[in-house]
Amino acid sequence: MSRLTTFRAALGCTALLGFAALPAHAQIGITLDAGSTGAGVHLVAPLGQSFNARLGANYIGYDFEQRSGEIDYQLDGKLQTVDLLVDWYPGAGSFRITGGAVYNGSRFDAVGNADRAGTYTIDGRQYIARDVGTINGTVSFRKAAPYLGIGWGNALNADKRLNFSAELGAFYQGKARTKLESVNCAAGTALCSALARDLKAEELRLSEDASDYKFFPVLRASVSYRF
């Protein structure tokens, strides 16, 4: 069993056991979220007098351009996360401290764009685009990511059913994992082999650029309803 499968199974089992252990009369809440992790929904349940548990999923997709080395890339990004969080309310107010784990299924598909002259410059070497085919790549991060944050608001507020909250935090997604390859290289065996070596160097450069985002910032606003 892979580490990803193990983590997802553990996350799901922990959530099921935790929510199944709730007393029959326990009230729960549901939140609708919007922010840097996209649109999301969370189920909230009490863990004790000062603690809540949240289980949720978030998604956002967007396209953008990014230059790395001497190549301009068109990136198609899909940010998708599942989180299991515990909120601690240290005082009598709505301020909370949050910790937990995030399944980070985010991924970016990249396509290299040739310059106006119809060439690529890869690791200092120039290639004609029609000879090397298409430069395709992927960027992803570690799947199991720890989360820490602070927030204001409580979906299980005993005085109101409808509540609003805000959250500021980050999860650690580590160094980027990148892969670059040429599809349909038609420049001959020797040149295609040289291209593959240069793409490995470019792959490392792209990984370093993408690793500026080891910590993913989380800024969310939520509206919730207590049942």
Coordinates of N, CA and C in Angstrom, one line a residue:
M1 N 0.9 -1.2 0.0 CA 0.0 0.0 0.0 C 0.9 1.2 0.0
S2 N 0.6 2.2 -0.9 CA 1.4 3.4 -1.0 C 1.2 4.3 0.2
R3 N 2.1 5.2 0.4 CA 2.0 6.2 1.5 C 0.7 7.1 1.3
L4 N 0.4 7.4 0.1 CA -0.7 8.2 -0.2 C -2.0 7.5 0.2
T5 N -2.1 6.2 -0.2 CA -3.3 5.4 0.1 C -3.4 5.2 1.6
T6 N -2.3 5.0 2.3 CA -2.3 4.8 3.7 C -2.8 6.1 4.4
F7 N -2.3 7.2 4.0 CA -2.7 8.5 4.6 C -4.2 8.8 4.4
R8 N -4.6 8.6 3.1 CA -6.0 8.8 2.9 C -6.9 7.9 3.7
A9 N -6.5 6.6 3.8 CA -7.3 5.7 4.6 C -7.3 6.1 6.0
A10 N -6.2 6.5 6.6 CA -6.1 6.9 8.0 C -6.9 8.1 8.2
L11 N -6.9 9.1 7.3 CA -7.7 10.3 7.4 C -9.2 10.0 7.5
G12 N -9.6 9.1 6.6 CA -11.0 8.7 6.5 C -11.4 8.0 7.7
C13 N -10.6 7.0 8.2 CA -11.0 6.2 9.4 C -11.0 7.1 10.6
T14 N -10.1 8.0 10.7 CA -10.1 8.9 11.9 C -11.3 9.7 11.9
A15 N -11.7 10.2 10.8 CA -12.9 11.1 10.7 C -14.2 10.3 11.0
L16 N -14.3 9.1 10.5 CA -15.4 8.2 10.7 C -15.6 7.8 12.2
L17 N -14.4 7.4 12.8 CA -14.5 7.0 14.2 C -14.8 8.2 15.1
G18 N -14.2 9.4 14.7 CA -14.5 10.5 15.6 C -16.0 11.0 15.5
F19 N -16.5 11.1 14.3 CA -17.9 11.5 14.2 C -18.9 10.4 14.6
A20 N -18.5 9.1 14.5 CA -19.4 8.1 14.9 C -19.5 8.0 16.5
A21 N -18.4 8.5 17.1 CA -18.4 8.5 18.6 C -19.2 9.7 19.2
L22 N -19.8 10.5 18.4 CA -20.6 11.6 18.9 C -21.8 11.1 19.6
P23 N -22.2 11.7 20.7 CA -23.5 11.3 21.3 C -24.7 11.7 20.4
A24 N -25.8 11.0 20.6 CA -26.9 11.2 19.6 C -27.4 12.6 19.7
H25 N -27.3 13.3 20.8 CA -27.9 14.6 21.0 C -26.9 15.7 20.5
A26 N -25.7 15.3 20.1 CA -24.7 16.3 19.8 C -25.1 17.1 18.6
Q27 N -24.9 18.4 18.7 CA -25.2 19.3 17.5 C -24.0 19.4 16.6
I28 N -24.3 19.5 15.3 CA -23.2 19.6 14.3 C -23.4 20.9 13.5
G29 N -22.4 21.3 12.8 CA -22.5 22.5 11.9 C -22.0 22.2 10.6
I30 N -22.4 22.9 9.6 CA -21.8 22.8 8.3 C -21.4 24.2 7.8
T31 N -20.2 24.3 7.2 CA -19.7 25.6 6.7 C -19.5 25.6 5.2
L32 N -19.8 26.7 4.6 CA -19.4 27.0 3.2 C -18.3 28.0 3.2
D33 N -17.2 27.7 2.5 CA -16.0 28.4 2.6 C -15.5 29.0 1.3
A34 N -14.8 30.1 1.3 CA -14.2 30.6 0.1 C -12.9 31.3 0.5
G35 N -11.9 31.1 -0.3 CA -10.6 31.7 0.0 C -9.5 31.2 -0.9
S36 N -8.3 31.2 -0.4 CA -7.1 30.8 -1.2 C -7.1 29.3 -1.5
T37 N -7.8 28.5 -0.8 CA -8.0 27.1 -1.1 C -9.2 26.8 -2.0
G38 N -9.8 27.9 -2.5 CA -11.0 27.8 -3.4 C -12.3 27.7 -2.6
A39 N -13.3 27.1 -3.2 CA -14.6 26.9 -2.6 C -14.5 25.6 -1.8
G40 N -15.1 25.6 -0.6 CA -15.1 24.4 0.2 C -16.3 24.2 1.1
V41 N -16.3 23.1 1.7 CA -17.4 22.8 2.7 C -16.8 22.0 3.8
H42 N -17.2 22.2 5.0 CA -16.7 21.5 6.2 C -17.8 21.1 7.1
L43 N -17.7 19.9 7.6 CA -18.6 19.4 8.7 C -17.9 19.6 10.0
V44 N -18.6 20.2 11.0 CA -18.1 20.6 12.3 C -18.8 19.8 13.4
A45 N -18.0 19.2 14.3 CA -18.6 18.5 15.4 C -17.8 18.8 16.7
P46 N -18.5 18.8 17.8 CA -17.8 19.1 19.1 C -16.9 17.9 19.6
L47 N -15.8 18.2 20.1 CA -14.9 17.2 20.7 C -14.9 17.4 22.2
G48 N -15.4 18.5 22.7 CA -15.3 18.8 24.2 C -15.8 20.2 24.4
Q49 N -15.6 20.7 25.6 CA -16.1 22.1 25.9 C -15.3 23.1 25.1
S50 N -14.0 22.9 24.8 CA -13.3 24.0 24.1 C -12.7 23.5 22.8
F51 N -13.2 22.4 22.3 CA -12.6 21.8 21.0 C -13.7 21.4 20.0
N52 N -13.5 21.7 18.8 CA -14.3 21.3 17.7 C -13.4 20.5 16.7
A53 N -14.0 19.6 15.9 CA -13.4 18.9 14.8 C -14.0 19.3 13.5
R54 N -13.2 19.5 12.5 CA -13.7 19.9 11.2 C -13.2 18.9 10.1
L55 N -14.0 18.4 9.3 CA -13.6 17.6 8.1 C -14.2 18.3 6.9
G56 N -13.3 18.5 5.9 CA -13.8 19.3 4.8 C -13.0 19.0 3.5
A57 N -13.5 19.6 2.4 CA -12.9 19.4 1.1 C -12.9 20.8 0.4
N58 N -11.9 21.1 -0.4 CA -11.8 22.4 -1.0 C -11.2 22.2 -2.5
Y59 N -11.7 23.1 -3.4 CA -11.2 23.0 -4.8 C -11.2 24.3 -5.4
I60 N -10.2 24.6 -6.2 CA -10.1 25.7 -7.1 C -9.2 25.3 -8.3
G61 N -9.6 25.8 -9.5 CA -8.8 25.6 -10.7 C -8.6 26.9 -11.4
Y62 N -7.4 27.0 -12.0 CA -7.1 28.2 -12.7 C -5.9 28.0 -13.6
D63 N -5.8 28.9 -14.7 CA -4.7 28.8 -15.6 C -3.9 30.1 -15.5
F64 N -2.6 30.0 -15.7 CA -1.7 31.1 -15.7 C -0.4 30.8 -16.4
E65 N 0.4 31.9 -16.7 CA 1.7 31.7 -17.3 C 2.8 32.0 -16.3
Q66 N 3.9 31.2 -16.5 CA 5.0 31.4 -15.6 C 6.3 31.1 -16.3
R67 N 7.3 32.0 -16.1 CA 8.6 31.8 -16.8 C 9.5 31.2 -15.8
S68 N 10.2 30.1 -16.3 CA 11.3 29.5 -15.5 C 12.5 29.2 -16.4
G69 N 13.7 29.6 -16.0 CA 14.8 29.6 -16.8 C 14.6 30.5 -18.0
E70 N 14.6 29.9 -19.2 CA 14.4 30.7 -20.5 C 13.1 30.2 -21.2
I71 N 12.2 29.5 -20.5 CA 11.0 29.0 -21.1 C 9.8 29.6 -20.4
D72 N 8.8 30.0 -21.2 CA 7.5 30.4 -20.7 C 6.6 29.2 -20.7
Y73 N 6.0 29.0 -19.6 CA 5.1 27.9 -19.5 C 3.6 28.3 -19.3
Q74 N 2.7 27.6 -20.0 CA 1.3 27.8 -19.7 C 0.9 26.7 -18.7
L75 N 0.4 27.0 -17.6 CA 0.1 26.1 -16.5 C -1.4 26.0 -16.3
D76 N -1.9 24.8 -16.2 CA -3.3 24.5 -15.9 C -3.3 23.9 -14.5
G77 N -3.7 24.6 -13.5 CA -3.6 24.2 -12.1 C -5.0 23.8 -11.5
K78 N -4.9 22.7 -10.7 CA -6.1 22.2 -10.0 C -5.6 22.0 -8.5
L79 N -6.1 22.9 -7.7 CA -5.8 22.9 -6.2 C -7.0 22.2 -5.5
Q80 N -6.7 21.0 -5.0 CA -7.8 20.2 -4.4 C -7.2 19.6 -3.1
T81 N -7.9 19.9 -2.0 CA -7.4 19.5 -0.7 C -8.6 18.9 0.1
V82 N -8.2 18.0 1.0 CA -9.1 17.4 2.0 C -8.4 17.6 3.4
D83 N -9.1 18.2 4.3 CA -8.5 18.4 5.6 C -9.3 17.9 6.8
L84 N -8.5 17.5 7.8 CA -9.1 17.0 9.1 C -8.4 17.9 10.1
L85 N -9.2 18.8 10.8 CA -8.7 19.9 11.6 C -9.3 19.8 13.0
V86 N -8.6 20.3 14.0 CA -9.1 20.4 15.3 C -8.9 21.9 15.7
D87 N -10.1 22.5 16.2 CA -10.1 23.9 16.6 C -10.1 23.9 18.1
W88 N -9.2 24.7 18.7 CA -9.1 24.9 20.2 C -9.5 26.3 20.5
Y89 N -10.5 26.5 21.3 CA -10.9 27.8 21.8 C -10.4 28.1 23.2
P90 N -9.2 28.8 23.3 CA -8.6 28.9 24.6 C -9.3 29.8 25.6
G91 N -10.2 30.7 25.1 CA -10.9 31.6 26.0 C -12.4 31.5 25.9
A92 N -13.1 32.4 26.4 CA -14.5 32.4 26.3 C -15.1 33.0 25.0
G93 N -14.2 33.6 24.2 CA -14.6 34.2 23.0 C -14.6 33.3 21.8
S94 N -14.5 33.9 20.6 CA -14.6 33.1 19.4 C -13.2 32.9 18.8
F95 N -12.1 33.4 19.4 CA -10.8 33.1 18.9 C -10.4 31.7 19.0
R96 N -9.8 31.1 17.9 CA -9.4 29.7 18.0 C -8.0 29.5 17.4
I97 N -7.4 28.4 17.8 CA -6.1 28.0 17.3 C -6.4 26.6 16.7
T98 N -5.9 26.4 15.4 CA -6.2 25.2 14.7 C -5.0 24.4 14.3
G99 N -5.1 23.1 14.4 CA -4.0 22.2 13.9 C -4.7 21.1 13.2
G100 N -3.9 20.4 12.3 CA -4.5 19.2 11.7 C -3.6 18.7 10.5
A101 N -4.3 17.9 9.7 CA -3.6 17.3 8.6 C -4.4 17.6 7.3
V102 N -3.7 17.8 6.2 CA -4.3 18.1 4.9 C -3.8 17.0 3.9
Y103 N -4.8 16.5 3.1 CA -4.4 15.7 1.9 C -4.3 16.7 0.8
N104 N -3.1 16.8 0.2 CA -2.9 17.8 -0.8 C -2.8 17.2 -2.2
G105 N -4.0 17.2 -2.9 CA -4.0 16.6 -4.2 C -3.8 17.6 -5.3
S106 N -3.2 18.7 -5.0 CA -3.0 19.8 -6.0 C -1.9 19.4 -7.1
R107 N -2.2 19.8 -8.3 CA -1.3 19.5 -9.4 C -1.4 20.6 -10.5
F108 N -0.2 20.8 -11.1 CA -0.2 21.7 -12.2 C 0.4 21.0 -13.5
D109 N -0.3 21.1 -14.6 CA 0.1 20.6 -15.9 C 0.7 21.7 -16.7
A110 N 1.9 21.6 -17.1 CA 2.6 22.7 -17.8 C 2.9 22.3 -19.3
V111 N 2.8 23.3 -20.1 CA 3.2 23.2 -21.5 C 4.1 24.3 -21.9
G112 N 5.3 24.0 -22.4 CA 6.3 25.0 -22.7 C 5.9 25.7 -24.0
N113 N 6.0 27.1 -24.0 CA 5.7 27.9 -25.2 C 7.0 28.2 -25.9
A114 N 7.1 28.0 -27.2 CA 8.3 28.4 -28.0 C 8.3 29.9 -28.1
D115 N 9.5 30.5 -28.4 CA 9.5 32.0 -28.5 C 9.0 32.4 -29.9
R116 N 9.1 33.7 -30.2 CA 8.5 34.2 -31.4 C 9.3 33.7 -32.6
A117 N 10.5 33.3 -32.4 CA 11.3 32.7 -33.6 C 11.1 31.3 -33.8
G118 N 10.2 30.7 -32.9 CA 9.9 29.2 -33.1 C 11.0 28.4 -32.5
T119 N 11.6 28.8 -31.4 CA 12.7 28.0 -30.8 C 12.5 27.9 -29.3
Y120 N 13.1 26.9 -28.7 CA 13.2 26.8 -27.3 C 14.7 27.0 -26.9
T121 N 15.0 27.6 -25.8 CA 16.3 27.7 -25.2 C 16.2 26.9 -23.9
I122 N 16.9 25.7 -23.9 CA 16.8 24.8 -22.8 C 18.2 24.5 -22.2
D123 N 18.4 24.9 -21.0 CA 19.7 24.8 -20.3 C 20.8 25.4 -21.2
G124 N 20.5 26.6 -21.8 CA 21.5 27.3 -22.6 C 21.7 26.9 -24.0
R125 N 21.0 25.8 -24.4 CA 21.1 25.3 -25.8 C 19.8 25.6 -26.5
Q126 N 19.9 26.0 -27.8 CA 18.7 26.4 -28.6 C 18.3 25.2 -29.5
Y127 N 16.9 25.0 -29.4 CA 16.3 24.0 -30.2 C 15.2 24.6 -31.1
I128 N 15.0 24.0 -32.3 CA 13.9 24.4 -33.1 C 12.6 23.7 -32.7
A129 N 11.6 24.4 -32.5 CA 10.4 23.8 -31.9 C 9.8 22.7 -32.7
R130 N 9.8 22.8 -34.0 CA 9.2 21.8 -34.9 C 10.0 20.5 -34.8
D131 N 11.3 20.6 -34.4 CA 12.1 19.4 -34.3 C 11.9 18.6 -32.9
V132 N 11.7 19.4 -31.9 CA 11.7 18.8 -30.5 C 10.3 18.4 -30.1
G133 N 9.3 18.9 -30.9 CA 7.9 18.5 -30.5 C 7.4 19.4 -29.4
T134 N 6.6 18.9 -28.5 CA 6.0 19.7 -27.4 C 6.7 19.4 -26.1
I135 N 7.0 20.4 -25.3 CA 7.5 20.3 -24.0 C 6.4 20.3 -23.0
N136 N 6.2 19.1 -22.4 CA 5.1 18.9 -21.4 C 5.7 18.7 -20.0
G137 N 5.0 19.1 -19.0 CA 5.5 18.9 -17.6 C 4.4 18.8 -16.6
T138 N 4.8 18.4 -15.4 CA 3.9 18.4 -14.3 C 4.6 18.9 -13.0
V139 N 3.8 19.6 -12.2 CA 4.4 20.0 -10.9 C 3.4 19.6 -9.8
S140 N 3.9 18.9 -8.8 CA 3.0 18.5 -7.7 C 3.8 18.6 -6.4
F141 N 3.2 18.4 -5.3 CA 3.8 18.5 -3.9 C 3.5 17.3 -3.1
R142 N 4.0 17.3 -1.9 CA 3.8 16.1 -1.0 C 2.3 16.1 -0.7
K143 N 1.8 14.9 -0.5 CA 0.4 14.7 -0.3 C -0.1 14.9 1.1
A144 N 0.7 14.4 2.0 CA 0.4 14.6 3.5 C 1.0 15.9 4.0
A145 N 0.2 16.8 4.4 CA 0.7 18.1 4.8 C 0.2 18.6 6.1
P146 N 1.0 18.9 7.1 CA 0.6 19.4 8.4 C 0.0 20.8 8.2
Y147 N -0.9 21.2 9.1 CA -1.6 22.5 9.0 C -1.6 23.2 10.4
L148 N -1.4 24.5 10.4 CA -1.5 25.3 11.6 C -2.1 26.6 11.3
G149 N -3.0 27.1 12.1 CA -3.6 28.4 11.8 C -4.3 29.0 13.0
I150 N -4.9 30.2 12.8 CA -5.7 30.8 13.8 C -7.0 31.3 13.1
G151 N -8.0 31.5 13.9 CA -9.3 32.0 13.3 C -10.2 32.6 14.3
W152 N -11.3 33.1 13.8 CA -12.3 33.7 14.6 C -13.7 33.2 14.2
G153 N -14.5 32.8 15.1 CA -15.8 32.3 14.8 C -16.0 30.9 15.2
N154 N -17.2 30.5 15.6 CA -17.5 29.1 16.0 C -18.8 28.7 15.4
A155 N -18.7 27.7 14.5 CA -19.9 27.1 13.8 C -20.9 26.5 14.8
L156 N -20.4 26.2 16.0 CA -21.3 25.6 17.0 C -21.7 26.5 18.1
N157 N -21.7 27.8 17.8 CA -22.1 28.9 18.8 C -23.5 28.5 19.3
A158 N -23.6 28.4 20.6 CA -24.8 28.0 21.2 C -25.9 29.1 21.2
D159 N -25.5 30.3 20.9 CA -26.5 31.5 20.9 C -27.1 31.7 19.5
K160 N -26.4 31.2 18.4 CA -26.9 31.5 17.1 C -26.7 30.3 16.2
R161 N -27.7 30.1 15.3 CA -27.5 29.0 14.3 C -26.7 29.4 13.1
L162 N -26.8 30.7 12.7 CA -26.1 31.2 11.6 C -24.9 32.0 12.1
N163 N -23.7 31.6 11.6 CA -22.5 32.2 12.1 C -21.5 32.5 10.9
F164 N -20.6 33.5 11.2 CA -19.6 33.8 10.2 C -18.2 33.6 10.9
S165 N -17.2 33.3 10.1 CA -15.9 33.1 10.6 C -14.8 33.4 9.6
A166 N -13.6 33.5 10.1 CA -12.5 33.8 9.2 C -11.3 33.0 9.7
E167 N -10.4 32.7 8.8 CA -9.2 31.8 9.2 C -8.0 32.2 8.4
L168 N -6.9 32.2 9.1 CA -5.6 32.5 8.6 C -4.6 31.4 9.0
G169 N -3.9 30.8 8.0 CA -3.0 29.7 8.4 C -2.1 29.3 7.2
A170 N -1.5 28.2 7.3 CA -0.7 27.6 6.2 C -0.5 26.1 6.4
F171 N -0.3 25.4 5.3 CA 0.1 24.0 5.4 C 1.4 23.8 4.7
Y172 N 2.2 22.9 5.2 CA 3.6 22.7 4.6 C 3.5 21.6 3.6
Q173 N 3.7 22.0 2.3 CA 3.6 21.0 1.2 C 5.0 20.6 0.6
G174 N 6.1 21.1 1.2 CA 7.4 20.7 0.9 C 7.9 21.1 -0.5
K175 N 9.0 20.5 -0.9 CA 9.6 20.8 -2.1 C 8.8 20.3 -3.3
A176 N 8.8 21.1 -4.4 CA 8.0 20.7 -5.5 C 8.6 19.4 -6.2
R177 N 7.7 18.6 -6.7 CA 8.1 17.5 -7.6 C 7.7 17.8 -9.0
T178 N 8.7 17.8 -9.9 CA 8.5 18.2 -11.2 C 9.0 17.1 -12.2
K179 N 8.4 17.2 -13.4 CA 8.7 16.3 -14.5 C 8.6 17.0 -15.8
L180 N 9.6 17.0 -16.6 CA 9.5 17.6 -18.0 C 9.9 16.5 -19.0
E181 N 9.3 16.6 -20.1 CA 9.6 15.6 -21.2 C 9.2 16.2 -22.6
S182 N 9.9 15.8 -23.6 CA 9.6 16.2 -25.0 C 8.7 15.1 -25.6
V183 N 7.6 15.5 -26.1 CA 6.7 14.6 -26.8 C 6.8 14.8 -28.3
N184 N 7.1 13.7 -29.0 CA 7.2 13.6 -30.4 C 8.5 14.3 -30.9
C185 N 9.6 14.1 -30.2 CA 10.9 14.7 -30.7 C 11.2 14.0 -32.1
A186 N 11.5 14.8 -33.1 CA 11.8 14.3 -34.4 C 13.1 14.8 -34.9
A187 N 14.1 15.1 -34.0 CA 15.3 15.7 -34.4 C 16.5 14.7 -34.5
G188 N 16.2 13.4 -34.5 CA 17.2 12.4 -34.6 C 17.7 12.0 -33.2
T189 N 18.2 10.8 -33.2 CA 18.6 10.1 -31.9 C 19.5 11.0 -31.1
A190 N 20.6 11.5 -31.7 CA 21.6 12.2 -30.9 C 21.0 13.5 -30.3
L191 N 20.3 14.3 -31.1 CA 19.8 15.5 -30.6 C 18.7 15.3 -29.6
C192 N 17.9 14.3 -29.8 CA 16.8 14.0 -28.9 C 17.4 13.5 -27.5
S193 N 18.5 12.8 -27.6 CA 19.2 12.4 -26.3 C 19.8 13.7 -25.6
A194 N 20.3 14.6 -26.4 CA 20.8 15.8 -25.8 C 19.7 16.6 -25.2
L195 N 18.6 16.7 -25.9 CA 17.4 17.4 -25.4 C 16.9 16.8 -24.0
A196 N 16.9 15.5 -24.0 CA 16.5 14.8 -22.7 C 17.4 15.2 -21.5
R197 N 18.7 15.3 -21.8 CA 19.6 15.7 -20.7 C 19.4 17.1 -20.3
D198 N 19.2 18.0 -21.3 CA 18.9 19.4 -21.0 C 17.6 19.6 -20.3
L199 N 16.6 18.8 -20.6 CA 15.3 18.9 -19.9 C 15.5 18.4 -18.4
K200 N 16.4 17.5 -18.1 CA 16.6 17.1 -16.8 C 17.2 18.3 -16.0
A201 N 18.1 19.1 -16.6 CA 18.6 20.3 -15.9 C 17.5 21.3 -15.7
E202 N 16.7 21.5 -16.8 CA 15.6 22.4 -16.7 C 14.5 22.0 -15.7
E203 N 14.4 20.7 -15.5 CA 13.4 20.1 -14.5 C 13.8 20.5 -13.1
L204 N 15.1 20.5 -12.8 CA 15.6 20.9 -11.5 C 15.4 22.4 -11.3
R205 N 15.6 23.1 -12.3 CA 15.4 24.6 -12.2 C 14.0 24.9 -11.9
L206 N 13.1 24.2 -12.7 CA 11.6 24.4 -12.4 C 11.2 24.0 -11.0
S207 N 11.8 22.9 -10.5 CA 11.5 22.5 -9.2 C 12.0 23.5 -8.1
E208 N 13.1 24.1 -8.3 CA 13.6 25.1 -7.4 C 12.7 26.4 -7.4
D209 N 12.2 26.8 -8.6 CA 11.3 27.9 -8.7 C 10.0 27.6 -8.0
A210 N 9.5 26.4 -8.3 CA 8.2 26.1 -7.7 C 8.3 25.8 -6.2
S211 N 9.5 25.5 -5.7 CA 9.7 25.3 -4.2 C 9.7 26.5 -3.4
D212 N 9.5 27.7 -4.0 CA 9.2 28.9 -3.3 C 7.9 28.8 -2.5
Y213 N 7.1 27.9 -2.9 CA 5.8 27.7 -2.3 C 5.7 26.5 -1.4
K214 N 6.7 26.3 -0.6 CA 6.7 25.1 0.3 C 5.6 25.3 1.3
F215 N 5.3 26.5 1.7 CA 4.2 26.8 2.6 C 3.1 27.4 1.8
F216 N 1.9 26.7 1.8 CA 0.8 27.3 1.1 C -0.1 28.1 2.0
P217 N -0.3 29.4 1.8 CA -1.1 30.2 2.7 C -2.6 29.9 2.6
V218 N -3.2 29.9 3.7 CA -4.6 29.6 3.7 C -5.3 30.9 4.3
L219 N -6.2 31.5 3.6 CA -7.0 32.6 4.0 C -8.4 32.3 3.6
R220 N -9.3 32.1 4.6 CA -10.7 31.7 4.3 C -11.7 32.5 5.0
A221 N -12.8 32.7 4.4 CA -14.0 33.3 5.1 C -15.1 32.2 4.9
S222 N -15.9 32.1 6.0 CA -16.9 31.0 6.0 C -18.2 31.5 6.6
V223 N -19.3 30.9 6.1 CA -20.6 31.1 6.7 C -21.1 29.7 7.1
S224 N -21.7 29.6 8.3 CA -22.0 28.3 8.8 C -23.4 28.2 9.4
Y225 N -23.9 27.0 9.5 CA -25.2 26.8 10.1 C -25.2 25.7 11.1
R226 N -25.7 25.9 12.3 CA -25.7 24.8 13.3 C -27.0 24.1 13.3
F227 N -27.0 22.8 13.2 CA -28.2 22.0 13.3 C -28.5 21.5 14.7

